[in-house]
Short mmCIF file of C-alpha atoms and ligand atoms in Angstrom, two decimals:
data_model
loop_
_atom_site.label_atom_id
_atom_site.label_comp_id
_atom_site.label_asym_id
_atom_site.label_seq_id
_atom_site.Cartn_x
_atom_site.Cartn_y
_atom_site.Cartn_z
CA UNK A 1002 0.00 0.00 0.00
CA UNK A 1003 1.68 3.19 -1.16
CA UNK A 1004 -1.18 5.57 -0.45
CA UNK A 1005 -0.09 8.80 1.24
CA UNK A 1006 -2.01 11.85 2.33
CA UNK A 1007 -2.33 13.86 -0.90
CA UNK A 1008 -0.03 16.87 -0.99
CA UNK A 1009 -2.92 18.98 -2.21
CA UNK A 1010 -6.58 18.55 -1.45
CA UNK A 1011 -8.80 16.88 -4.05
CA UNK A 1012 -12.07 18.43 -5.16
CA UNK A 1013 -15.20 17.02 -3.49
CA UNK A 1014 -16.79 16.17 -6.87
CA UNK A 1015 -13.84 13.92 -7.66
CA UNK A 1016 -13.89 12.32 -4.20
CA UNK A 1017 -17.62 11.76 -4.47
CA UNK A 1018 -17.02 9.94 -7.75
CA UNK A 1019 -14.31 7.80 -6.14
CA UNK A 1020 -16.52 7.00 -3.18
CA UNK A 1021 -19.28 5.88 -5.52
CA UNK A 1022 -16.92 3.82 -7.68
CA UNK A 1023 -15.39 2.12 -4.64
CA UNK A 1024 -18.69 0.44 -3.83
CA UNK A 1025 -19.16 -1.00 -7.32
CA UNK A 1026 -18.01 -4.45 -6.22
CA UNK A 1027 -19.77 -4.38 -2.86
CA UNK A 1028 -22.75 -6.61 -2.31
CA UNK A 1029 -26.12 -5.32 -3.54
CA UNK A 1030 -27.81 -4.96 -0.16
CA UNK A 1031 -30.67 -2.89 -1.55
CA UNK A 1032 -31.47 -5.78 -3.87
CA UNK A 1033 -31.88 -8.12 -0.89
CA UNK A 1034 -28.84 -10.19 -1.82
CA UNK A 1035 -27.05 -10.02 1.53
CA UNK A 1036 -28.39 -12.11 4.43
CA UNK A 1037 -27.27 -9.82 7.28
CA UNK A 1038 -25.41 -6.55 8.08
CA UNK A 1039 -28.20 -4.17 7.01
CA UNK A 1040 -31.60 -3.60 8.62
CA UNK A 1041 -33.86 -1.77 6.23
CA UNK A 1042 -37.39 -0.68 7.00
CA UNK A 1043 -38.10 1.44 3.91
CA UNK A 1044 -36.75 4.56 2.18
CA UNK A 1045 -38.72 6.90 4.42
CA UNK A 1046 -37.25 5.40 7.60
CA UNK A 1047 -33.75 5.53 6.14
CA UNK A 1048 -34.25 9.17 5.21
CA UNK A 1049 -35.43 10.09 8.73
CA UNK A 1050 -32.37 8.35 10.20
CA UNK A 1051 -30.02 10.11 7.76
CA UNK A 1052 -31.52 13.57 8.21
CA UNK A 1053 -31.57 13.29 12.01
CA UNK A 1054 -28.00 11.98 11.98
CA UNK A 1055 -26.84 14.92 9.86
CA UNK A 1056 -28.60 17.44 12.11
CA UNK A 1057 -26.46 16.21 15.03
CA UNK A 1058 -23.44 15.18 12.99
CA UNK A 1059 -20.93 17.27 14.98
CA UNK A 1060 -22.46 17.00 18.44
CA UNK A 1061 -20.87 14.61 20.92
CA UNK A 1062 -22.63 12.30 23.38
CA UNK A 1063 -19.63 12.66 25.69
CA UNK A 1064 -20.86 16.13 26.63
CA UNK A 1065 -24.40 15.98 28.03
CA UNK A 1066 -23.76 19.30 29.82
CA UNK A 1067 -23.01 20.96 26.51
CA UNK A 1068 -25.59 19.03 24.51
CA UNK A 1069 -28.69 18.84 26.63
CA UNK A 1070 -30.51 17.84 23.43
CA UNK A 1071 -28.59 14.55 23.24
CA UNK A 1072 -29.08 13.89 26.96
CA UNK A 1073 -32.83 14.33 26.48
CA UNK A 1074 -32.91 12.12 23.36
CA UNK A 1075 -30.94 9.40 25.13
CA UNK A 1076 -33.16 9.51 28.22
CA UNK A 1077 -36.25 9.22 26.02
CA UNK A 1078 -34.79 6.38 23.93
CA UNK A 1079 -33.98 4.49 27.14
CA UNK A 1080 -37.46 5.11 28.53
CA UNK A 1081 -39.11 3.93 25.29
CA UNK A 1082 -36.94 0.79 25.27
CA UNK A 1083 -37.73 0.01 28.91
CA UNK A 1084 -41.41 0.48 28.15
CA UNK A 1085 -41.19 -2.25 25.50
CA UNK A 1086 -39.25 -4.62 27.76
CA UNK A 1087 -41.43 -4.45 30.89
CA UNK A 1088 -38.93 -2.42 32.87
CA UNK A 1089 -40.34 -1.74 36.34
CA UNK A 1090 -40.18 1.60 38.15
CA UNK A 1091 -36.60 0.83 39.25
CA UNK A 1092 -35.33 -0.17 35.80
CA UNK A 1093 -32.79 2.05 34.08
CA UNK A 1094 -30.13 2.00 31.38
CA UNK A 1095 -28.09 3.89 28.82
CA UNK A 1096 -27.27 3.93 25.14
CA UNK A 1097 -24.05 2.39 23.83
CA UNK A 1098 -22.53 2.21 20.37
CA UNK A 1099 -23.52 -1.38 19.55
CA UNK A 1100 -24.31 -4.87 20.72
CA UNK A 1101 -20.72 -5.77 21.45
CA UNK A 1102 -20.29 -2.72 23.68
CA UNK A 1103 -23.57 -3.42 25.49
CA UNK A 1104 -22.50 -7.01 26.14
CA UNK A 1105 -18.98 -5.94 27.15
CA UNK A 1106 -20.41 -3.60 29.76
CA UNK A 1107 -22.93 -6.14 31.04
CA UNK A 1108 -20.07 -8.61 31.53
CA UNK A 1109 -18.06 -5.94 33.35
CA UNK A 1110 -21.00 -5.21 35.70
CA UNK A 1111 -21.58 -8.91 36.41
CA UNK A 1112 -17.90 -9.42 37.13
CA UNK A 1113 -17.74 -6.46 39.50
CA UNK A 1114 -20.85 -7.54 41.36
CA UNK A 1115 -19.55 -11.09 41.81
CA UNK A 1116 -16.11 -9.91 42.97
CA UNK A 1117 -17.69 -7.51 45.45
CA UNK A 1118 -20.01 -10.19 46.87
CA UNK A 1119 -17.44 -13.00 46.93
CA UNK A 1120 -14.01 -11.42 47.45
CA UNK A 1121 -12.17 -14.78 47.65
CA UNK A 1122 -13.64 -16.21 44.42
CA UNK A 1123 -11.52 -17.57 41.59
CA UNK A 1124 -11.56 -16.31 38.01
CA UNK A 1125 -15.18 -15.31 37.40
CA UNK A 1126 -17.04 -17.47 34.89
CA UNK A 1127 -19.69 -16.82 32.30
CA UNK A 1128 -21.94 -19.83 31.71
CA UNK A 1129 -23.77 -19.53 28.40
CA UNK A 1130 -25.28 -21.74 25.71
CA UNK A 1131 -23.19 -22.68 22.69
CA UNK A 1132 -25.32 -20.34 20.56
CA UNK A 1133 -24.41 -17.16 22.49
CA UNK A 1134 -22.73 -14.38 20.52
CA UNK A 1135 -18.91 -14.22 20.44
CA UNK A 1136 -19.13 -10.79 22.10
CA UNK A 1137 -19.33 -12.64 25.44
CA UNK A 1138 -16.04 -14.44 24.81
CA UNK A 1139 -14.50 -11.23 23.55
CA UNK A 1140 -15.56 -9.45 26.73
CA UNK A 1141 -14.31 -12.36 28.86
CA UNK A 1142 -10.97 -12.15 27.06
CA UNK A 1143 -10.60 -8.42 27.71
CA UNK A 1144 -12.03 -8.45 31.22
CA UNK A 1145 -10.35 -11.54 32.64
CA UNK A 1146 -13.30 -13.94 32.91
CA UNK A 1147 -13.57 -17.59 31.96
CA UNK A 1148 -16.17 -18.31 29.27
CA UNK A 1149 -17.93 -21.67 29.54
CA UNK A 1150 -20.20 -22.73 26.67
CA UNK A 1151 -22.77 -25.46 27.26
CA UNK A 1152 -24.43 -27.72 24.66
CA UNK A 1153 -27.76 -26.87 23.04
CA UNK A 1154 -30.88 -28.99 23.22
CA UNK A 1155 -32.30 -30.67 20.12
CA UNK A 1156 -34.40 -27.56 19.54
CA UNK A 1157 -31.17 -25.49 19.31
CA UNK A 1158 -32.19 -23.62 22.48
CA UNK A 1159 -30.12 -23.51 25.65
CA UNK A 1160 -30.13 -26.80 27.53
CA UNK A 1161 -30.78 -25.41 30.99
CA UNK A 1162 -29.83 -28.69 32.71
CA UNK A 1163 -26.43 -28.47 31.01
CA UNK A 1164 -26.08 -24.88 32.23
CA UNK A 1165 -26.97 -25.99 35.75
CA UNK A 1166 -24.36 -28.73 35.57
CA UNK A 1167 -21.73 -26.18 34.49
CA UNK A 1168 -22.29 -23.90 37.50
CA UNK A 1169 -19.40 -23.48 39.91
CA UNK A 1170 -18.86 -21.21 42.90
CA UNK A 1171 -17.01 -18.88 40.49
CA UNK A 1172 -19.95 -18.35 38.14
CA UNK A 1173 -20.56 -14.61 37.84
CA UNK A 1174 -23.00 -14.52 34.93
CA UNK A 1175 -25.61 -16.60 33.14
CA UNK A 1176 -26.65 -15.75 29.60
CA UNK A 1177 -29.69 -16.46 27.48
CA UNK A 1178 -30.46 -15.04 24.03
CA UNK A 1179 -33.69 -13.66 22.63
CA UNK A 1180 -33.07 -14.79 19.96
CA UNK A 1181 -29.62 -16.32 19.46
CA UNK A 1182 -28.00 -15.37 16.19
CA UNK A 1183 -27.27 -18.84 14.69
CA UNK A 1184 -30.77 -20.38 14.59
CA UNK A 1185 -32.94 -17.44 15.60
CA UNK A 1186 -34.54 -19.32 18.50
CA UNK A 1187 -35.28 -17.84 21.91
CA UNK A 1188 -33.78 -19.52 24.98
CA UNK A 1189 -35.95 -20.45 27.97
CA UNK A 1190 -35.23 -17.20 29.78
CA UNK A 1191 -37.62 -17.94 32.72
CA UNK A 1192 -35.76 -21.20 33.48
CA UNK A 1193 -32.30 -19.64 33.17
CA UNK A 1194 -33.43 -16.73 35.35
CA UNK A 1195 -34.71 -19.15 37.97
CA UNK A 1196 -31.29 -20.80 38.04
CA UNK A 1197 -29.72 -17.37 38.41
CA UNK A 1198 -32.05 -16.50 41.29
CA UNK A 1199 -31.39 -19.77 43.08
CA UNK A 1200 -27.65 -19.12 43.01
CA UNK A 1201 -27.69 -15.32 43.24
CA UNK A 1202 -25.97 -14.93 39.84
CA UNK A 1203 -26.23 -12.07 37.35
CA UNK A 1204 -28.54 -13.01 34.47
CA UNK A 1205 -28.10 -11.27 31.15
CA UNK A 1206 -30.55 -11.53 28.25
CA UNK A 1207 -28.93 -10.89 24.89
CA UNK A 1208 -31.77 -9.13 23.14
CA UNK A 1209 -29.44 -7.42 20.68
CA UNK A 1210 -31.49 -8.89 17.83
CA UNK A 1211 -34.86 -9.29 19.51
CA UNK A 1212 -35.03 -6.34 21.89
CA UNK A 1213 -36.82 -4.15 19.35
CA UNK A 1214 -38.44 -6.99 17.38
CA UNK A 1215 -39.73 -9.60 19.80
CA UNK A 1216 -42.12 -7.27 21.69
CA UNK A 1217 -43.94 -6.53 18.42
CA UNK A 1218 -43.68 -10.10 17.15
CA UNK A 1219 -45.32 -11.35 20.33
CA UNK A 1220 -48.14 -8.90 19.91
CA UNK A 1221 -48.58 -10.38 16.43
CA UNK A 1222 -48.77 -13.90 17.83
CA UNK A 1223 -45.17 -15.18 17.87
CA UNK A 1224 -45.01 -18.08 20.29
CA UNK A 1225 -41.97 -17.29 22.42
CA UNK A 1226 -41.48 -17.43 26.19
CA UNK A 1227 -41.23 -14.32 28.37
CA UNK A 1228 -37.75 -12.96 27.81
CA UNK A 1229 -37.51 -9.51 29.37
CA UNK A 1230 -37.87 -7.79 32.77
CA UNK A 1231 -41.26 -9.47 33.13
CA UNK A 1232 -39.13 -12.42 34.22
CA UNK A 1233 -37.95 -12.13 37.80
CA UNK A 1234 -34.20 -12.66 38.01
CA UNK A 1235 -33.26 -10.96 34.73
CA UNK A 1236 -30.59 -8.43 35.73
CA UNK A 1237 -29.69 -6.85 32.38
CA UNK A 1238 -30.79 -6.82 28.74
CA UNK A 1239 -28.89 -5.67 25.66
CA UNK A 1240 -31.05 -4.46 22.76
CA UNK A 1241 -29.64 -3.02 19.55
CA UNK A 1242 -31.25 -0.02 17.95
CA UNK A 1243 -29.10 -0.32 14.83
CA UNK A 1244 -30.60 -3.72 14.09
CA UNK A 1245 -34.38 -4.00 14.42
CA UNK A 1246 -34.75 -0.48 15.82
CA UNK A 1247 -33.88 0.44 12.17
CA UNK A 1248 -31.75 3.40 13.24
CA UNK A 1249 -28.29 4.48 12.13
CA UNK A 1250 -25.38 2.23 13.03
CA UNK A 1251 -23.64 3.01 16.31
CA UNK A 1252 -26.71 2.64 18.54
CA UNK A 1253 -27.63 0.03 21.14
CA UNK A 1254 -29.17 0.07 24.61
CA UNK A 1255 -28.17 -1.67 27.81
CA UNK A 1256 -30.87 -1.96 30.44
CA UNK A 1257 -30.77 -2.96 34.12
CA UNK A 1258 -33.48 -4.15 36.47
CA UNK A 1259 -32.33 -1.79 39.26
CA UNK A 1260 -30.13 1.26 39.89
CA UNK A 1261 -27.51 -0.66 41.93
CA UNK A 1262 -26.77 -2.88 38.92
CA UNK A 1263 -26.77 0.15 36.60
CA UNK A 1264 -24.30 1.94 38.88
CA UNK A 1265 -21.69 -0.69 38.00
CA UNK A 1266 -21.79 0.44 34.36
CA UNK A 1267 -20.48 3.95 35.00
CA UNK A 1268 -16.83 4.96 35.19
CA UNK A 1269 -15.63 7.98 37.21
CA UNK A 1270 -12.12 9.44 37.17
CA UNK A 1271 -10.70 12.71 38.45
CA UNK A 1272 -6.99 12.17 39.09
CA UNK A 1273 -5.68 14.35 36.27
CA UNK A 1274 -5.49 18.06 35.57
CA UNK A 1275 -8.74 18.26 33.63
CA UNK A 1276 -10.95 17.28 36.56
CA UNK A 1277 -13.92 14.97 36.63
CA UNK A 1278 -14.52 12.50 33.83
CA UNK A 1279 -17.56 10.25 33.71
CA UNK A 1280 -19.08 7.94 31.12
CA UNK A 1281 -21.53 5.07 31.19
CA UNK A 1282 -19.92 3.65 28.09
CA UNK A 1283 -16.61 2.04 27.24
CA UNK A 1284 -16.06 4.62 24.52
CA UNK A 1285 -15.61 8.31 25.27
CA UNK A 1286 -16.77 10.34 22.30
CA UNK A 1287 -20.11 9.14 20.91
CA UNK A 1288 -21.66 10.23 17.63
CA UNK A 1289 -24.45 12.66 18.42
CA UNK A 1290 -25.97 11.61 15.10
CA UNK A 1291 -26.48 8.02 16.24
CA UNK A 1292 -28.35 9.19 19.34
CA UNK A 1293 -30.50 11.69 17.45
CA UNK A 1294 -31.27 9.19 14.67
CA UNK A 1295 -32.39 6.57 17.21
CA UNK A 1296 -34.72 9.06 18.86
CA UNK A 1297 -36.09 10.25 15.52
CA UNK A 1298 -36.69 6.79 14.03
CA UNK A 1299 -38.38 5.46 17.17
CA UNK A 1300 -40.72 8.41 17.20
CA UNK A 1301 -41.22 8.30 13.42
CA UNK A 1302 -42.19 4.62 13.36
CA UNK A 1303 -44.06 4.51 16.67
CA UNK A 1304 -45.67 1.31 17.85
CA UNK A 1305 -47.89 0.95 14.79
CA UNK A 1306 -44.93 1.46 12.45
CA UNK A 1307 -42.83 -1.21 14.19
CA UNK A 1308 -45.81 -3.58 14.14
CA UNK A 1309 -46.24 -3.04 10.39
CA UNK A 1310 -42.58 -3.71 9.60
CA UNK A 1311 -42.41 -6.67 11.99
CA UNK A 1312 -45.44 -8.27 10.38
CA UNK A 1313 -43.85 -8.00 6.92
CA UNK A 1314 -40.52 -9.42 8.10
CA UNK A 1315 -42.28 -12.36 9.76
CA UNK A 1316 -44.39 -12.99 6.64
CA UNK A 1317 -41.19 -13.02 4.57
CA UNK A 1318 -39.66 -15.57 6.94
CA UNK A 1319 -42.73 -17.80 6.84
CA UNK A 1320 -42.91 -17.67 3.03
CA UNK A 1321 -39.24 -18.61 2.71
CA UNK A 1322 -39.51 -21.38 5.29
CA UNK A 1323 -42.59 -22.96 3.73
CA UNK A 1324 -41.22 -22.95 0.22
CA UNK A 1325 -37.74 -24.12 1.23
CA UNK A 1326 -39.36 -26.90 3.22
CA UNK A 1327 -41.29 -27.92 0.11
CA UNK A 1328 -37.95 -28.07 -1.71
CA UNK A 1329 -36.65 -30.49 0.94
CA UNK A 1330 -34.76 -27.90 2.98
CA UNK A 1331 -36.42 -27.74 6.38
CA UNK A 1332 -35.83 -25.05 9.00
CA UNK A 1333 -33.50 -25.89 11.88
CA UNK A 1334 -35.51 -25.64 15.10
CA UNK A 1335 -38.57 -23.40 15.49
CA UNK A 1336 -37.56 -19.77 15.02
CA UNK A 1337 -40.47 -17.36 15.50
CA UNK A 1338 -38.81 -14.02 14.85
CA UNK A 1339 -36.54 -12.55 12.17
CA UNK A 1340 -33.70 -15.10 11.81
CA UNK A 1341 -33.87 -18.65 10.52
CA UNK A 1342 -31.49 -21.27 9.20
CA UNK A 1343 -32.26 -24.31 7.07
CA UNK A 1344 -30.47 -27.42 5.94
CA UNK A 1345 -30.80 -31.10 5.19
CA UNK A 1346 -28.50 -34.07 5.81
CA UNK A 1347 -29.52 -35.29 2.34
CA UNK A 1348 -27.91 -32.27 0.73
CA UNK A 1349 -24.43 -30.83 0.52
CA UNK A 1350 -25.16 -27.39 1.99
CA UNK A 1351 -21.76 -26.06 0.95
CA UNK A 1352 -22.47 -26.99 -2.68
CA UNK A 1353 -25.89 -25.34 -2.44
CA UNK A 1354 -24.24 -22.23 -1.01
CA UNK A 1355 -21.78 -22.20 -3.91
CA UNK A 1356 -24.61 -22.51 -6.40
CA UNK A 1357 -26.45 -19.59 -4.82
CA UNK A 1358 -23.25 -17.55 -4.69
CA UNK A 1359 -22.77 -18.17 -8.40
CA UNK A 1360 -26.27 -16.71 -8.91
CA UNK A 1361 -25.31 -13.51 -7.12
CA UNK A 1362 -26.48 -14.19 -3.55
CA UNK A 1363 -24.18 -13.59 -0.60
CA UNK A 1364 -24.61 -16.71 1.51
CA UNK A 1365 -24.39 -16.94 5.31
CA UNK A 1366 -23.99 -20.35 6.95
CA UNK A 1367 -24.40 -22.19 10.21
CA UNK A 1368 -22.11 -25.15 10.81
CA UNK A 1369 -23.74 -27.50 13.29
CA UNK A 1370 -25.57 -29.01 11.51
CA UNK A 1371 -24.55 -27.45 8.20
CA UNK A 1372 -27.11 -24.97 7.01
CA UNK A 1373 -27.81 -21.60 5.39
CA UNK A 1374 -28.65 -18.61 7.54
CA UNK A 1375 -30.89 -15.57 7.01
CA UNK A 1376 -31.41 -12.46 9.14
CA UNK A 1377 -34.32 -10.80 7.38
CA UNK A 1378 -35.42 -7.26 6.67
CA UNK A 1379 -37.62 -5.54 4.13
CA UNK A 1380 -34.99 -5.73 1.35
CA UNK A 1381 -35.70 -9.48 1.24
CA UNK A 1382 -39.46 -9.19 0.82
CA UNK A 1383 -39.49 -8.49 -2.94
CA UNK A 1384 -36.87 -11.11 -3.84
CA UNK A 1385 -38.31 -14.17 -2.12
CA UNK A 1386 -39.58 -15.51 -5.46
CA UNK A 1387 -36.24 -15.01 -7.20
CA UNK A 1388 -34.36 -16.57 -4.27
CA UNK A 1389 -36.56 -19.65 -4.35
CA UNK A 1390 -36.48 -20.12 -8.09
CA UNK A 1391 -32.67 -19.83 -7.98
CA UNK A 1392 -32.68 -22.35 -5.14
CA UNK A 1393 -34.88 -24.76 -7.10
CA UNK A 1394 -32.43 -24.50 -10.02
CA UNK A 1395 -29.42 -25.05 -7.75
CA UNK A 1396 -31.01 -28.16 -6.23
CA UNK A 1397 -31.08 -29.72 -9.71
CA UNK A 1398 -27.28 -29.65 -9.79
CA UNK A 1399 -25.98 -33.16 -8.98
CA UNK A 1400 -23.21 -31.95 -6.69
CA UNK A 1401 -25.80 -30.60 -4.23
CA UNK A 1402 -26.68 -34.13 -3.13
CA UNK A 1403 -24.90 -35.26 0.02
CA UNK A 1404 -22.17 -37.84 -0.45
CA UNK A 1405 -19.57 -39.29 1.88
CA UNK A 1406 -17.34 -36.55 3.27
CA UNK A 1407 -19.40 -33.70 1.78
CA UNK A 1408 -21.34 -30.99 3.54
CA UNK A 1409 -18.90 -29.10 5.69
CA UNK A 1410 -19.63 -25.39 5.25
CA UNK A 1411 -17.26 -22.45 5.48
CA UNK A 1412 -19.28 -20.43 7.99
CA UNK A 1413 -17.48 -17.08 7.83
CA UNK A 1414 -19.00 -13.61 8.32
C1 LIG B 431 -27.48 -12.01 19.28
C2 LIG B 431 -26.42 -10.97 19.01
N1 LIG B 431 -25.80 -10.39 20.05
C3 LIG B 431 -24.84 -9.46 19.86
C4 LIG B 431 -24.46 -9.06 18.60
C5 LIG B 431 -23.37 -8.04 18.44
O1 LIG B 431 -23.84 -6.85 17.93
P1 LIG B 431 -22.89 -5.76 17.22
O2 LIG B 431 -22.44 -6.39 15.93
O3 LIG B 431 -23.79 -4.59 17.07
O4 LIG B 431 -21.74 -5.48 18.10
C6 LIG B 431 -25.10 -9.63 17.50
C7 LIG B 431 -24.74 -9.24 16.14
O5 LIG B 431 -25.22 -9.77 15.16
C8 LIG B 431 -26.10 -10.61 17.70
O6 LIG B 431 -26.72 -11.21 16.67
#
């Protein structure tokens, strides 16, 4: 790489052209050909997010004293989120920049609570199902905890008996997902929370995907267990606004059942010449745009807007599932929300993935058992027919039939 800062500035028109050209080989997300990474709820919603972001482009969430506007938006976003997740009068929380940061901070709080309550304990442990997001292991790595993953049940949900068996005196945190990313299924949060209560352990619900989807899906009839603060024993919930909140990237929420747990999230410092420093987040500077866009989109969509989009995403999932099933590619487990994966031991899922890739689809995989993965949004709605006719054509290719040694998928992001 020989690129250097140009000696002389380049005209914006030229840079704009280069920016546009640079994306020419990127995936066509607007055409519904990418199975994750983007959460689209329509041009109008995108425009609201963009305009709100631009209005607060330069403002900084680090300075609530200077930017009372952002402090107000954040407080209202948190209150709206808690309202969806049955937060009681004591519940509280803050915005972060994404799911990984929310999870990182929840792990930090759980660790600190355990160390304070049990000063002689060994390395604190996180006990979580095999389907939990890697953000927990990442946080454990950075924060000095021991991650312990337990097997899933046949339904791809957490096997709570296996979690119970993995408990030790050093366990600082239990995790359940609503839903988990690989198969889109919701863990038995009430049972995991009961285990947490019995042993006085911090219980985190990873609602990064479902926090702003599952409440609406349930209202529309999705058959999932209670997963939020309605369940006694849930200590914290992460819920991403930049996924199914449909806001600009750089926005998540981390909620707590009570102020004492929330207090562990904050960081104070004043031993330097510039005086008192305080943040709730790991990061310092936060894009004011991401906070303003979250506030604007939530208010723009409102409950009826989220219900409308949720209904369409769930209808897209059901249509894909039914027609894939008819093609001999059944869904893995019983996902009821916005993610599903499918596969068959009679087929070589890697060969199917290659066939779909050759037809212009970016393919996401799961690896146990081998399958193909979709995290849906409204870009997928108009291309369901095309996806399925391409799939039907791919299934006619002889190499897509399973044979000895075939089927291992390359499940990369
Ligand atoms: C269940 C779950 N938790 C956490 C995350 C991490 O979120 P982020 O990529 O915003 O850090 C994801 C991302 O897909 C997820 O699916």
